[in-house]
């Protein structure tokens, strides 16, 4: 699954450690999420979406979906 976590984090000028603190996860988890090595649990995906003020479908999408198909 691809995601916009890094983009959203960088737009807010947050560090990976800062985002991890907000989400109550490790910085390594944030790295794994941003690089697509780890897909979040549904509760974590909802926390991420809530923190960024975006619907889940604007943050997470199937791998290979072209940019113009994303919301």
C-alpha positions as MATLAB code, in Angstrom:
seq = 'XXXXXXXXXXXXXXXXXXXXXXXXXXXXXXXXXXXXXXXXXXXXXXXXXXXXXXXXXXXXXXXXXXXXXXX';
ca = [
       0.000    0.000    0.000;
       1.255    3.484   -0.828;
       0.604    6.492    1.359;
       1.052   10.242    1.743;
       2.362   10.184    5.310;
       5.764   11.673    4.469;
       4.190   14.393    2.301;
       1.713   15.369    5.010;
       4.408   15.297    7.711;
       6.804   17.433    5.671;
       4.079   19.972    4.834;
       3.701   20.498    8.575;
       7.482   20.620    9.054;
       7.305   17.782   11.573;
      10.170   15.398   12.198;
       9.652   11.659   12.108;
      10.240   11.633   15.858;
       7.617   14.349   16.348;
       5.036   12.446   14.323;
       5.877    9.275   16.227;
       5.253   11.087   19.499;
       1.847   12.350   18.306;
       0.892    8.830   17.226;
       2.413    7.120   20.276;
       4.576    4.829   18.119;
       8.327    4.561   17.614;
      10.236    6.635   15.072;
      11.140    3.339   13.400;
       7.430    2.659   12.881;
       7.028    6.039   11.178;
      10.015    5.258    8.922;
       8.511    1.865    8.028;
       5.122    3.459    7.302;
       6.604    6.205    5.125;
       8.695    3.770    3.093;
       5.832    1.319    2.624;
       7.586   -1.461    4.520;
       4.722   -1.596    7.028;
       0.983   -1.123    6.576;
      -0.733    0.402    9.611;
      -3.409   -1.363   11.583;
      -6.871    0.070   11.051;
      -6.843    1.881   14.425;
      -3.438    3.420   13.609;
      -4.621    4.432   10.128;
      -7.587    6.225   11.731;
      -5.252    7.994   14.201;
      -3.009    9.127   11.343;
      -5.981   10.357    9.313;
      -7.408   12.186   12.320;
      -4.092   13.819   13.125;
      -3.731   15.095    9.557;
      -7.428   16.001    9.277;
      -7.849   13.891    6.134;
     -10.060   10.937    5.211;
      -8.184    7.619    5.187;
      -8.674    7.249    1.426;
      -6.710   10.472    0.860;
      -3.727    9.082    2.783;
      -3.638    5.390    1.836;
      -4.171    3.742   -1.553;
      -3.234    0.585   -3.440;
       0.338    0.355   -4.687;
       0.673    1.535   -8.261;
      -2.334    3.857   -8.353;
      -1.303    6.805  -10.493;
      -1.144   10.273   -8.918;
      -4.047   11.679  -10.934;
      -6.265    8.836   -9.692;
      -5.601    9.773   -6.074;
      -7.886   12.153   -4.225;
];
